[in-house]
Short mmCIF file of C-alpha atoms in Angstrom, two decimals:
data_model
loop_
_atom_site.label_atom_id
_atom_site.label_comp_id
_atom_site.label_asym_id
_atom_site.label_seq_id
_atom_site.Cartn_x
_atom_site.Cartn_y
_atom_site.Cartn_z
CA MET A 1 20.51 17.19 -5.94
CA ASP A 2 16.29 17.53 -7.16
CA LEU A 3 17.44 18.49 -10.87
CA VAL A 4 20.24 15.48 -10.47
CA VAL A 5 17.58 13.61 -9.72
CA LEU A 6 14.65 14.72 -11.77
CA ARG A 7 17.12 14.30 -15.01
CA ALA A 8 17.89 10.70 -13.87
CA LEU A 9 13.68 10.14 -13.37
CA VAL A 10 12.77 11.30 -16.80
CA VAL A 11 15.90 9.53 -19.04
CA CYS A 12 14.79 6.23 -17.10
CA LEU A 13 11.35 6.96 -17.54
CA SER A 14 11.48 7.29 -21.57
CA PHE A 15 13.64 4.67 -21.87
CA THR A 16 11.85 2.65 -19.97
CA LEU A 17 8.53 3.19 -22.09
CA SER A 18 10.20 2.67 -25.49
CA THR A 19 11.26 -0.75 -24.29
CA SER A 20 8.20 -1.78 -22.16
CA LEU A 21 6.06 -1.37 -25.51
CA ALA A 22 8.70 -2.77 -27.31
CA ASN A 23 7.96 -5.65 -25.58
CA ALA A 24 4.48 -5.99 -25.12
CA ALA A 25 3.47 -7.84 -27.65
CA THR A 26 4.50 -11.75 -26.70
CA PRO A 27 4.79 -13.09 -23.44
CA ASN A 28 8.49 -13.74 -22.10
CA PRO A 29 9.66 -15.53 -19.38
CA LEU A 30 12.06 -12.11 -18.12
CA GLU A 31 9.51 -9.40 -17.91
CA PHE A 32 10.62 -5.86 -16.83
CA SER A 33 7.47 -3.22 -15.33
CA GLY A 34 7.56 -0.18 -13.32
CA PHE A 35 6.03 2.67 -11.63
CA ALA A 36 6.93 6.28 -11.11
CA ARG A 37 5.55 9.54 -9.82
CA VAL A 38 6.23 12.87 -9.90
CA ILE A 39 4.80 14.98 -7.13
CA MET A 40 4.99 18.27 -6.39
CA GLY A 41 3.23 20.16 -3.38
CA TYR A 42 3.59 23.32 -1.30
CA LEU A 43 2.45 24.29 2.36
CA ASP A 44 0.94 27.55 2.68
CA ASP A 45 2.61 27.81 6.20
CA GLU A 46 6.42 29.07 6.97
CA ASN A 47 6.31 27.47 10.33
CA ALA A 48 5.25 24.08 9.83
CA GLU A 49 6.06 20.91 7.61
CA TYR A 50 3.94 18.50 6.56
CA VAL A 51 5.07 15.02 4.90
CA GLY A 52 8.16 17.30 4.38
CA TYR A 53 6.77 19.96 2.34
CA ASP A 54 7.38 23.82 3.32
CA ASN A 55 6.62 26.95 1.97
CA SER A 56 8.39 26.60 -0.92
CA LEU A 57 7.24 24.55 -4.56
CA SER A 58 9.00 21.54 -4.27
CA ILE A 59 9.30 18.51 -6.31
CA ASP A 60 11.57 15.99 -4.33
CA GLN A 61 9.44 14.45 -1.49
CA GLN A 62 7.15 11.56 -2.84
CA SER A 63 8.38 11.87 -6.02
CA LEU A 64 9.96 8.54 -7.20
CA LEU A 65 10.67 5.56 -9.88
CA GLY A 66 10.01 2.06 -9.12
CA LEU A 67 11.47 -1.05 -11.36
CA GLN A 68 10.46 -4.27 -11.16
CA ALA A 69 11.65 -7.87 -12.90
CA ASP A 70 10.01 -10.69 -12.80
CA TYR A 71 11.44 -14.22 -14.11
CA ARG A 72 9.12 -17.16 -14.81
CA LEU A 73 11.43 -20.53 -14.52
CA SER A 74 8.13 -22.38 -14.63
CA GLU A 75 4.74 -22.33 -13.98
CA GLU A 76 5.44 -22.59 -9.96
CA ILE A 77 8.24 -20.77 -9.30
CA ALA A 78 9.22 -16.95 -10.30
CA PHE A 79 12.02 -14.74 -8.57
CA THR A 80 11.00 -11.41 -8.33
CA GLY A 81 13.15 -8.19 -7.98
CA GLN A 82 12.54 -4.58 -7.46
CA VAL A 83 14.57 -1.58 -6.95
CA VAL A 84 13.24 1.91 -5.85
CA GLY A 85 14.49 5.21 -5.98
CA TYR A 86 13.42 8.07 -3.92
CA THR A 87 14.07 11.77 -4.25
CA ASP A 88 13.46 11.95 -0.68
CA ASP A 89 16.61 11.87 1.53
CA GLN A 90 14.57 10.29 4.15
CA ARG A 91 14.21 7.41 2.79
CA SER A 92 17.13 4.86 1.25
CA SER A 93 17.04 3.85 -2.06
CA GLY A 94 17.75 0.56 -3.10
CA LEU A 95 16.57 -2.72 -2.96
CA GLU A 96 13.01 -3.08 -2.14
CA TRP A 97 12.24 -6.82 -3.28
CA LEU A 98 14.30 -9.73 -3.79
CA TYR A 99 12.12 -12.70 -3.65
CA LEU A 100 11.39 -16.15 -4.81
CA THR A 101 7.26 -17.26 -5.49
CA TYR A 102 5.94 -20.59 -5.24
CA THR A 103 2.47 -21.12 -6.87
CA PRO A 104 2.05 -24.76 -6.32
CA ASN A 105 -1.81 -23.67 -7.40
CA SER A 106 -4.42 -20.99 -7.81
CA ALA A 107 -4.95 -21.02 -4.25
CA LEU A 108 -1.59 -20.90 -2.48
CA GLN A 109 1.06 -18.76 -3.10
CA VAL A 110 4.57 -18.82 -0.52
CA LYS A 111 7.28 -15.88 -0.81
CA LEU A 112 10.50 -16.10 0.32
CA GLY A 113 13.12 -13.52 0.57
CA ARG A 114 12.97 -9.34 1.00
CA GLN A 115 9.64 -7.98 0.79
CA ARG A 116 6.92 -5.25 1.77
CA ILE A 117 4.96 -5.89 4.98
CA PRO A 118 1.31 -5.89 4.91
CA PHE A 119 0.47 -4.40 7.75
CA PHE A 120 -2.37 -2.14 6.45
CA ASN A 121 -4.29 -1.93 3.36
CA HIS A 122 -1.83 0.09 1.14
CA SER A 123 1.65 -0.87 3.53
CA ASP A 124 2.38 -3.02 0.36
CA SER A 125 1.61 -0.47 -2.19
CA LEU A 126 2.61 2.40 -0.49
CA ASP A 127 5.22 4.06 -3.55
CA VAL A 128 2.77 2.89 -6.20
CA GLY A 129 0.61 5.98 -6.41
CA PHE A 130 -1.41 4.86 -9.22
CA ALA A 131 -3.14 1.82 -7.33
CA TYR A 132 -4.88 4.21 -4.87
CA PRO A 133 -7.21 7.46 -5.22
CA TRP A 134 -5.72 9.97 -3.13
CA LEU A 135 -2.44 11.86 -3.84
CA THR A 136 -0.92 11.02 -0.52
CA LEU A 137 -1.98 8.38 1.57
CA PRO A 138 -4.35 9.46 4.78
CA GLN A 139 -0.90 10.18 6.70
CA GLN A 140 -2.81 9.98 9.88
CA VAL A 141 -2.67 6.49 9.42
CA TYR A 142 0.16 5.82 6.81
CA ASP A 143 3.15 7.35 8.45
CA THR A 144 2.63 5.29 11.53
CA ALA A 145 4.33 2.00 10.38
CA PHE A 146 7.92 2.94 10.70
CA PHE A 147 9.64 -0.06 8.44
CA SER A 148 8.14 -0.97 4.96
CA THR A 149 10.02 -4.49 4.30
CA PHE A 150 10.98 -7.35 6.05
CA ASP A 151 13.23 -10.57 5.37
CA GLY A 152 10.93 -13.62 5.76
CA VAL A 153 8.22 -16.04 4.68
CA LEU A 154 4.70 -14.71 3.45
CA ALA A 155 2.06 -17.58 2.27
CA ASN A 156 -1.04 -16.46 0.90
CA TYR A 157 -4.33 -18.57 0.95
CA GLN A 158 -7.63 -17.71 -1.18
CA PHE A 159 -10.61 -19.99 -1.59
CA THR A 160 -14.44 -19.25 -2.21
CA LEU A 161 -17.53 -20.15 -0.25
CA ASN A 162 -20.45 -19.69 -2.19
CA ASP A 163 -19.69 -16.39 -3.76
CA TRP A 164 -17.39 -15.14 -1.01
CA GLN A 165 -13.76 -14.86 -1.45
CA ILE A 166 -11.62 -15.25 1.11
CA ASN A 167 -7.98 -14.98 1.29
CA TYR A 168 -5.72 -15.85 4.23
CA GLU A 169 -2.01 -14.37 4.66
CA GLY A 170 0.44 -15.02 7.11
CA TYR A 171 4.37 -13.84 7.32
CA TRP A 172 7.13 -14.87 9.74
CA GLY A 173 10.59 -12.29 9.06
CA ARG A 174 12.53 -10.26 10.63
CA PHE A 175 13.82 -6.31 9.83
CA ASP A 176 17.52 -4.88 10.42
CA ASP A 177 17.80 -1.86 9.27
CA GLU A 178 17.74 1.82 10.29
CA ILE A 179 14.10 4.29 10.87
CA HIS A 180 13.96 7.52 10.24
CA LEU A 181 12.48 9.86 12.95
CA ASP A 182 12.73 13.48 12.38
CA SER A 183 16.49 13.70 12.05
CA GLN A 184 17.60 10.86 13.79
CA ASP A 185 18.33 7.56 12.10
CA LEU A 186 18.21 4.74 14.40
CA ASP A 187 19.46 1.50 13.96
CA THR A 188 16.86 -1.10 14.44
CA GLN A 189 16.37 -4.59 14.79
CA VAL A 190 12.64 -6.59 14.90
CA ILE A 191 12.89 -10.10 15.42
CA GLY A 192 10.21 -12.94 15.49
CA LEU A 193 8.08 -10.38 13.10
CA PHE A 194 5.21 -12.50 12.41
CA GLY A 195 1.46 -11.23 11.03
CA VAL A 196 -1.46 -12.33 9.84
CA ASN A 197 -4.52 -11.07 7.78
CA ALA A 198 -7.70 -12.09 6.55
CA SER A 199 -9.68 -10.50 4.15
CA VAL A 200 -13.40 -11.49 2.65
CA SER A 201 -15.03 -10.03 -0.12
CA TYR A 202 -18.61 -10.07 -1.49
CA ARG A 203 -19.94 -8.85 -4.71
CA ASN A 204 -18.41 -5.06 -4.20
CA PHE A 205 -17.35 -5.22 -0.60
CA ASN A 206 -13.74 -5.71 0.98
CA LEU A 207 -13.43 -6.33 4.68
CA ARG A 208 -9.66 -6.80 5.94
CA ALA A 209 -8.49 -7.55 9.46
CA SER A 210 -4.80 -7.79 10.21
CA TYR A 211 -2.77 -8.38 13.31
CA GLY A 212 1.47 -8.37 13.53
CA GLN A 213 3.81 -8.03 16.24
CA GLY A 214 7.43 -7.98 16.27
CA ASP A 215 10.24 -8.06 19.28
CA ILE A 216 11.44 -4.04 18.53
CA ASP A 217 15.47 -3.36 19.55
CA ILE A 218 16.39 0.04 19.03
CA GLU A 219 19.70 1.04 19.58
CA GLN A 220 19.38 4.46 21.75
CA ASP A 221 22.71 4.51 23.54
CA GLU A 222 21.83 8.06 25.47
CA ALA A 223 18.82 6.98 27.19
CA THR A 224 20.24 3.24 27.75
CA GLN A 225 23.47 5.07 29.71
CA PHE A 226 21.07 7.72 31.11
CA ALA A 227 18.68 4.78 32.25
CA GLN A 228 21.59 3.03 33.70
CA LEU A 229 22.12 5.70 36.19
CA LEU A 230 19.13 6.36 37.22
CA ARG A 231 18.95 2.26 37.87
CA GLN A 232 22.22 2.95 40.31
CA PHE A 233 20.28 5.43 42.38
CA GLY A 234 17.48 3.05 42.51
CA PHE A 235 15.21 4.72 40.30
CA THR A 236 14.02 1.20 38.73
CA ASN A 237 10.91 2.64 37.41
CA ASN A 238 11.96 5.82 35.78
CA ALA A 239 14.61 3.95 34.58
CA ASP A 240 12.68 0.89 33.28
CA TRP A 241 9.98 3.55 31.12
CA LEU A 242 13.08 4.96 29.03
CA ASN A 243 13.26 2.31 26.86
CA ALA A 244 11.62 1.89 23.27
CA ASN A 245 12.44 -2.04 23.05
CA GLY A 246 9.93 -4.47 23.72
CA LEU A 247 6.91 -6.34 21.77
CA LEU A 248 5.49 -4.14 19.01
CA GLN A 249 1.79 -4.77 18.33
CA PHE A 250 -0.37 -3.88 14.82
CA TYR A 251 -4.11 -4.20 14.80
CA GLN A 252 -6.10 -2.87 11.74
CA LEU A 253 -9.33 -3.41 10.13
CA SER A 254 -10.90 -1.77 7.02
CA ALA A 255 -13.97 -1.55 4.91
CA ASN A 256 -14.44 -0.93 1.11
CA TYR A 257 -17.00 -0.70 -1.10
CA GLU A 258 -16.89 0.46 -4.26
CA ASP A 259 -19.32 0.22 -8.18
CA LEU A 260 -19.19 2.10 -11.08
CA ASP A 261 -19.94 4.78 -9.26
CA TYR A 262 -19.25 5.45 -5.89
CA PHE A 263 -16.26 3.90 -3.37
CA LEU A 264 -16.30 4.16 0.30
CA ARG A 265 -13.03 3.63 1.71
CA SER A 266 -11.97 3.49 5.56
CA GLU A 267 -9.47 1.95 7.95
CA VAL A 268 -8.77 1.99 11.57
CA THR A 269 -5.75 0.83 13.34
CA LYS A 270 -3.78 0.62 16.59
CA MET A 271 -0.49 0.36 17.36
CA THR A 272 1.09 -0.43 20.93
CA GLY A 273 4.28 -0.97 21.82
CA ALA A 274 5.84 -2.34 25.52
CA GLY A 275 8.65 0.05 26.19
CA GLY A 276 7.82 3.68 27.67
CA LEU A 277 9.30 5.54 25.08
CA PHE A 278 7.11 3.69 22.62
CA ALA A 279 3.64 5.52 22.03
CA ASP A 280 0.42 3.55 21.74
CA ILE A 281 -0.95 5.09 18.05
CA ASP A 282 -5.05 5.02 17.22
CA SER A 283 -5.82 6.52 13.99
CA PHE A 284 -8.40 6.24 11.21
CA TYR A 285 -9.43 7.58 7.88
CA ILE A 286 -12.49 7.35 6.24
CA SER A 287 -12.87 8.77 2.27
CA ALA A 288 -15.59 8.89 0.04
CA GLY A 289 -15.75 9.01 -4.01
CA TYR A 290 -17.19 9.64 -6.45
CA ASN A 291 -16.63 8.24 -10.42
CA PHE A 292 -17.75 10.13 -13.27
CA TYR A 293 -15.00 8.22 -15.91
CA PRO A 294 -12.37 9.12 -16.34
CA TYR A 295 -12.46 11.12 -13.47
CA THR A 296 -12.53 10.62 -9.53
CA VAL A 297 -13.34 12.81 -6.83
CA TYR A 298 -13.06 11.92 -3.13
CA ILE A 299 -13.29 13.77 0.29
CA SER A 300 -11.26 11.99 3.08
CA TYR A 301 -10.69 12.13 6.68
CA GLY A 302 -7.99 10.95 9.12
CA ARG A 303 -7.12 11.32 12.69
CA LYS A 304 -4.10 10.28 14.89
CA ASP A 305 -3.71 9.97 18.54
CA LEU A 306 -0.28 9.07 19.84
CA HIS A 307 -0.19 8.90 23.74
CA PHE A 308 2.46 7.65 25.83
CA GLU A 309 2.24 6.36 29.27
CA HIS A 310 4.22 8.86 30.87
CA LEU A 311 5.47 7.78 34.25
CA ALA A 312 5.63 10.25 36.74
CA ASN A 313 9.26 11.80 38.04
CA GLU A 314 9.97 9.38 41.43
CA ILE A 315 13.24 11.48 42.03
CA PRO A 316 12.95 13.63 44.81
CA PHE A 317 13.75 17.15 44.30
CA GLY A 318 15.41 19.86 47.05
CA VAL A 319 17.63 16.72 48.50
CA SER A 320 20.81 17.30 46.86
CA PRO A 321 22.08 19.02 43.70
CA GLU A 322 23.04 15.18 41.65
CA LEU A 323 19.50 14.44 42.07
CA ASP A 324 17.93 17.46 41.81
CA LEU A 325 19.34 17.28 38.15
CA LEU A 326 19.12 14.02 37.48
CA ALA A 327 15.10 14.89 38.14
CA ALA A 328 15.42 17.88 35.92
CA THR A 329 16.98 15.30 32.97
CA TYR A 330 14.44 13.11 33.16
CA LEU A 331 11.54 15.54 33.20
CA GLY A 332 13.51 17.11 30.42
CA ILE A 333 13.22 13.34 28.52
CA LEU A 334 9.71 13.60 29.37
CA ASP A 335 8.89 16.78 27.29
CA LEU A 336 10.58 15.14 24.60
CA PHE A 337 7.79 12.93 24.08
CA PRO A 338 4.82 14.39 23.78
CA ASP A 339 0.99 13.14 23.07
CA ASP A 340 0.53 14.59 19.90
CA GLU A 341 -2.68 14.60 17.88
CA SER A 342 -3.13 15.27 13.98
CA LYS A 343 -5.85 15.41 11.94
CA GLY A 344 -5.88 15.81 7.70
CA THR A 345 -8.85 16.74 5.83
CA LYS A 346 -8.44 16.28 1.70
CA ILE A 347 -10.49 16.59 -1.15
CA GLY A 348 -9.22 15.70 -4.30
CA ILE A 349 -9.48 15.15 -8.32
CA ARG A 350 -7.83 12.01 -9.97
CA TRP A 351 -8.14 11.85 -13.87
CA ASP A 352 -7.01 8.49 -15.43
CA TRP A 353 -5.74 10.78 -19.07
CA GLN A 354 -4.32 7.64 -20.10
CA TYR A 355 -4.98 3.82 -19.12
CA ASN A 356 -1.36 3.73 -17.66
CA VAL A 357 -1.69 7.50 -16.44
CA ALA A 358 -3.01 9.37 -13.95
CA LEU A 359 -2.58 12.95 -12.65
CA LYS A 360 -4.08 14.18 -9.39
CA ALA A 361 -4.42 17.28 -7.45
CA GLU A 362 -5.06 17.46 -3.86
CA MET A 363 -5.63 19.83 -0.93
CA THR A 364 -5.24 18.66 2.72
CA PHE A 365 -5.99 20.67 5.37
CA VAL A 366 -3.92 20.00 8.15
CA GLU A 367 -4.56 20.31 12.15
CA ALA A 368 -2.59 19.64 14.66
CA ASN A 369 -2.37 20.04 18.00
CA ASP A 370 -0.16 22.07 20.37
CA ALA A 371 2.39 19.24 21.09
CA ILE A 372 3.87 18.29 17.84
CA SER A 373 7.09 15.29 18.21
CA ASN A 374 8.22 16.27 15.15
CA ASP A 375 8.76 12.52 14.02
CA TYR A 376 5.78 12.14 12.34
CA ALA A 377 4.05 14.28 8.98
CA VAL A 378 3.58 17.33 10.66
CA ARG A 379 6.72 19.24 12.26
CA ASP A 380 6.60 22.56 14.02
CA LEU A 381 9.79 24.49 12.82
CA GLY A 382 8.49 27.52 15.37
CA GLY A 383 6.08 29.16 16.17
CA PHE A 384 2.88 26.53 14.14
CA ASP A 385 -0.29 27.69 14.83
CA GLY A 386 -1.49 24.33 14.24
CA HIS A 387 -3.37 25.14 10.60
CA ALA A 388 -2.20 24.64 7.47
CA VAL A 389 -2.65 23.81 4.22
CA LEU A 390 -0.87 21.44 1.52
CA TYR A 391 -1.77 21.91 -1.95
CA GLN A 392 -0.39 18.66 -4.25
CA PHE A 393 -0.36 18.22 -8.06
CA GLY A 394 0.99 14.96 -9.55
CA LEU A 395 1.35 12.45 -12.07
CA GLU A 396 1.86 8.85 -11.51
CA TRP A 397 2.56 6.48 -14.25
CA VAL A 398 2.91 2.23 -14.04
CA PHE A 399 4.36 0.71 -17.30
CA MET B 1 -21.39 -13.84 -22.98
CA VAL B 2 -18.37 -15.52 -21.49
CA VAL B 3 -16.77 -18.78 -23.30
CA ALA B 4 -14.12 -21.39 -22.56
CA ASN B 5 -12.61 -23.81 -24.12
CA THR B 6 -13.70 -26.92 -21.54
CA GLY B 7 -14.19 -30.62 -22.49
CA ASP B 8 -16.90 -30.40 -19.76
CA GLN B 9 -20.24 -28.91 -21.65
CA SER B 10 -21.68 -28.98 -18.11
CA ILE B 11 -20.06 -26.13 -16.81
CA GLN B 12 -21.96 -22.88 -15.71
CA LEU B 13 -20.53 -19.87 -13.60
CA ASN B 14 -22.50 -17.50 -12.25
CA ARG B 15 -22.30 -13.70 -12.21
CA GLN B 16 -19.52 -13.42 -9.41
CA GLN B 17 -17.54 -16.32 -10.64
CA VAL B 18 -17.36 -14.69 -13.85
CA ARG B 19 -15.91 -11.74 -12.24
CA SER B 20 -13.94 -13.39 -9.65
CA LEU B 21 -12.27 -15.23 -12.27
CA PHE B 22 -11.57 -12.33 -14.50
CA MET B 23 -10.20 -10.00 -11.40
CA GLY B 24 -7.27 -13.24 -10.54
CA GLY B 25 -9.76 -14.73 -7.88
CA VAL B 26 -9.89 -18.23 -7.43
CA ILE B 27 -13.25 -20.40 -8.43
CA PRO B 28 -13.79 -24.29 -8.45
CA TYR B 29 -12.92 -24.89 -12.16
CA GLN B 30 -9.16 -24.78 -13.61
CA LEU B 31 -9.81 -22.21 -16.09
CA LYS B 32 -7.87 -18.84 -16.97
CA ALA B 33 -9.01 -15.99 -18.25
CA VAL B 34 -8.37 -13.70 -21.26
CA ALA B 35 -9.15 -10.41 -22.21
CA LEU B 36 -9.64 -7.38 -24.71
CA PRO B 37 -7.96 -4.66 -24.45
CA PRO B 38 -9.05 -1.48 -22.47
CA GLU B 39 -10.46 0.53 -25.78
CA ASN B 40 -12.21 -2.44 -27.25
CA HIS B 41 -16.25 -2.19 -26.40
CA THR B 42 -16.91 -5.70 -25.81
CA ARG B 43 -14.55 -4.80 -22.87
CA VAL B 44 -16.51 -1.93 -21.77
CA LEU B 45 -19.61 -3.80 -21.41
CA PHE B 46 -17.95 -6.68 -19.41
CA ASN B 47 -16.45 -3.96 -17.36
CA THR B 48 -20.14 -2.38 -16.64
CA LYS B 49 -22.15 -5.34 -16.50
CA ILE B 50 -19.84 -7.94 -14.49
CA ILE B 51 -16.61 -6.26 -12.74
CA GLY B 52 -18.74 -3.26 -11.67
CA LEU B 53 -15.95 -1.19 -12.15
CA THR B 54 -14.58 1.74 -14.13
CA GLU B 55 -11.77 0.93 -16.31
CA SER B 56 -9.29 3.25 -14.67
CA ARG B 57 -10.35 1.34 -11.09
CA ILE B 58 -9.95 -1.93 -12.94
CA GLN B 59 -6.21 -0.42 -13.70
CA SER B 60 -5.17 0.48 -10.68
CA TYR B 61 -6.55 -2.75 -8.92
CA TRP B 62 -4.19 -4.66 -11.31
CA ALA B 63 -1.17 -2.39 -10.87
CA GLN B 64 -1.42 -2.70 -6.85
CA MET B 65 -1.63 -6.42 -7.47
CA ARG B 66 1.24 -6.80 -10.00
CA PHE B 67 3.51 -4.15 -7.53
CA THR B 68 2.57 -6.43 -4.68
CA GLY B 69 3.46 -9.68 -6.56
CA ARG B 70 0.06 -11.30 -5.99
CA LYS B 71 -1.67 -11.43 -9.01
CA ARG B 72 -1.65 -11.03 -12.58
CA ALA B 73 -3.76 -9.01 -14.94
CA PRO B 74 -5.35 -11.35 -17.85
CA ARG B 75 -3.43 -11.56 -21.15
CA GLU B 76 -4.75 -9.38 -23.61
CA PHE B 77 -5.83 -9.98 -27.20
CA ASP B 78 -5.69 -7.16 -29.79
CA ASN B 79 -9.52 -8.16 -30.69
CA GLU B 80 -12.36 -10.95 -30.74
CA THR B 81 -10.58 -13.03 -33.49
CA SER B 82 -7.24 -13.40 -32.12
CA MET B 83 -8.15 -14.12 -28.69
CA LEU B 84 -10.90 -16.69 -30.53
CA GLN B 85 -8.27 -18.18 -31.65
CA PHE B 86 -5.96 -18.48 -28.59
CA LEU B 87 -9.47 -19.62 -27.09
CA LEU B 88 -9.41 -22.36 -29.38
CA ARG B 89 -5.91 -23.67 -28.87
CA ASN B 90 -5.92 -24.09 -25.32
CA VAL B 91 -7.29 -25.77 -22.70
CA GLY B 92 -9.18 -24.24 -19.53
CA ALA B 93 -8.58 -20.47 -21.68
CA THR B 94 -11.79 -18.45 -20.62
CA GLY B 95 -12.70 -14.94 -22.70
CA TYR B 96 -15.61 -12.86 -23.26
CA LEU B 97 -17.03 -12.14 -26.56
CA PRO B 98 -20.03 -10.18 -28.06
CA ALA B 99 -23.42 -11.71 -28.28
CA GLY B 100 -23.72 -11.69 -31.91
CA MET B 101 -20.82 -13.67 -32.57
CA ASP B 102 -20.48 -17.41 -33.68
CA VAL B 103 -19.49 -19.72 -31.19
CA PRO B 104 -16.69 -22.73 -32.62
CA GLU B 105 -18.61 -25.91 -31.11
CA GLN B 106 -15.25 -26.74 -29.41
CA LEU B 107 -15.77 -24.03 -26.86
CA THR B 108 -18.23 -23.83 -23.98
CA VAL B 109 -20.94 -20.57 -23.48
CA ILE B 110 -20.31 -21.08 -19.85
CA TYR B 111 -22.06 -17.55 -18.92
CA THR B 112 -24.54 -15.08 -20.74
CA ILE B 113 -25.09 -11.78 -19.92
CA PRO B 114 -29.03 -11.01 -19.25
#
């Protein structure tokens, strides 16, 4: 499959490049553009996987091709569609965007339709590797947002106050699709999804804060059935804990600085879920870089701390074999949801070879504690000692 | 220097406003930025002195803006002459020109790089 996808990518790329060069001269109401990544990676540990990479050289984890069409109906109204083809079979290729933009003036923009969720700084441009310095976004923060698109409305309002640029954004909508965790695909619905974010920029400084929430409903038949059984026996607290549904909340704060020579980027995020099966996740990264055009070198440190409010077993042992089985099953389920901590330190270089093509090389030192849930970037294939290095090399292209 | 096709000859921007205008931000006037291509020397000077970012960072900023559907990069012209012709024909159009260049009287110099 890898070769077929790769060949399709190359054919598409050469086609889009030739057409976009031909179309560059005059502005047109219909415009095509796109982005592509070809990323090669290798993990030096045979007992683990990180961001899908294992102990063999692979190109089919993060490589992708995105195509965007913008049709401008008038000064105020435009339509945008974006399709993305992923080589990673954990992500479903297809329509990422289809929305209408209404721009009554230069300050206000309203988008209606399917679009990306702007939870964190790079949530809405995850796939556009050309837009950020790292090769792989700090996973300690970025693999904690399980879904990236929503159907709804988003409004953005920007204004200036003296020399400060201030930007407010709010969105409201729903998500209804599968999310991928480990080997499971879970049917998930999030209703009443809404969020606000504000960013202020002054000279080369930028601060952003955001809050998002939604009512999540994950289809987990086994857990639901077992919870019903517990409830029949009167163990309602344990039954209630076996629930991933309820209010989901996202918080984010970031501070960035950049000038001709240096950049500093940092982001702190927090996610909490009401149900017992939904972990609270605290994560952050900080990154510093030095530019010597056309090169950028950077160093980055990220950390994720995921913890469950594990509820102690209330089922007595030694009363009857049935209750023993029930208690053992409950404890077995608790074990399936371990607290999970991981760190990622990376160094890398970006070379802007052309104005729209960048080459990147990056090394990520992965550290994980004993318990690994296997639901996130780090996976223990058995006997993983918690230390691994990911080597990556990639090409980023926008056209 | 930054010149605009505006009837109001009194408009003067500060450096921060010029930066905002060319990075897709809002300013108190109805002006629309146009640019020169990345390899152009005037653009390189403008990036260094006003925007304060390298060309590669500016390119990645516009990639992010475009593929998040937020803003579009200013329209680019091949050289100063074709930019000047566009400025003369379009009210509100704003561009940057090298210091020594003659500015037609229909255009207003709204900022001069010190």
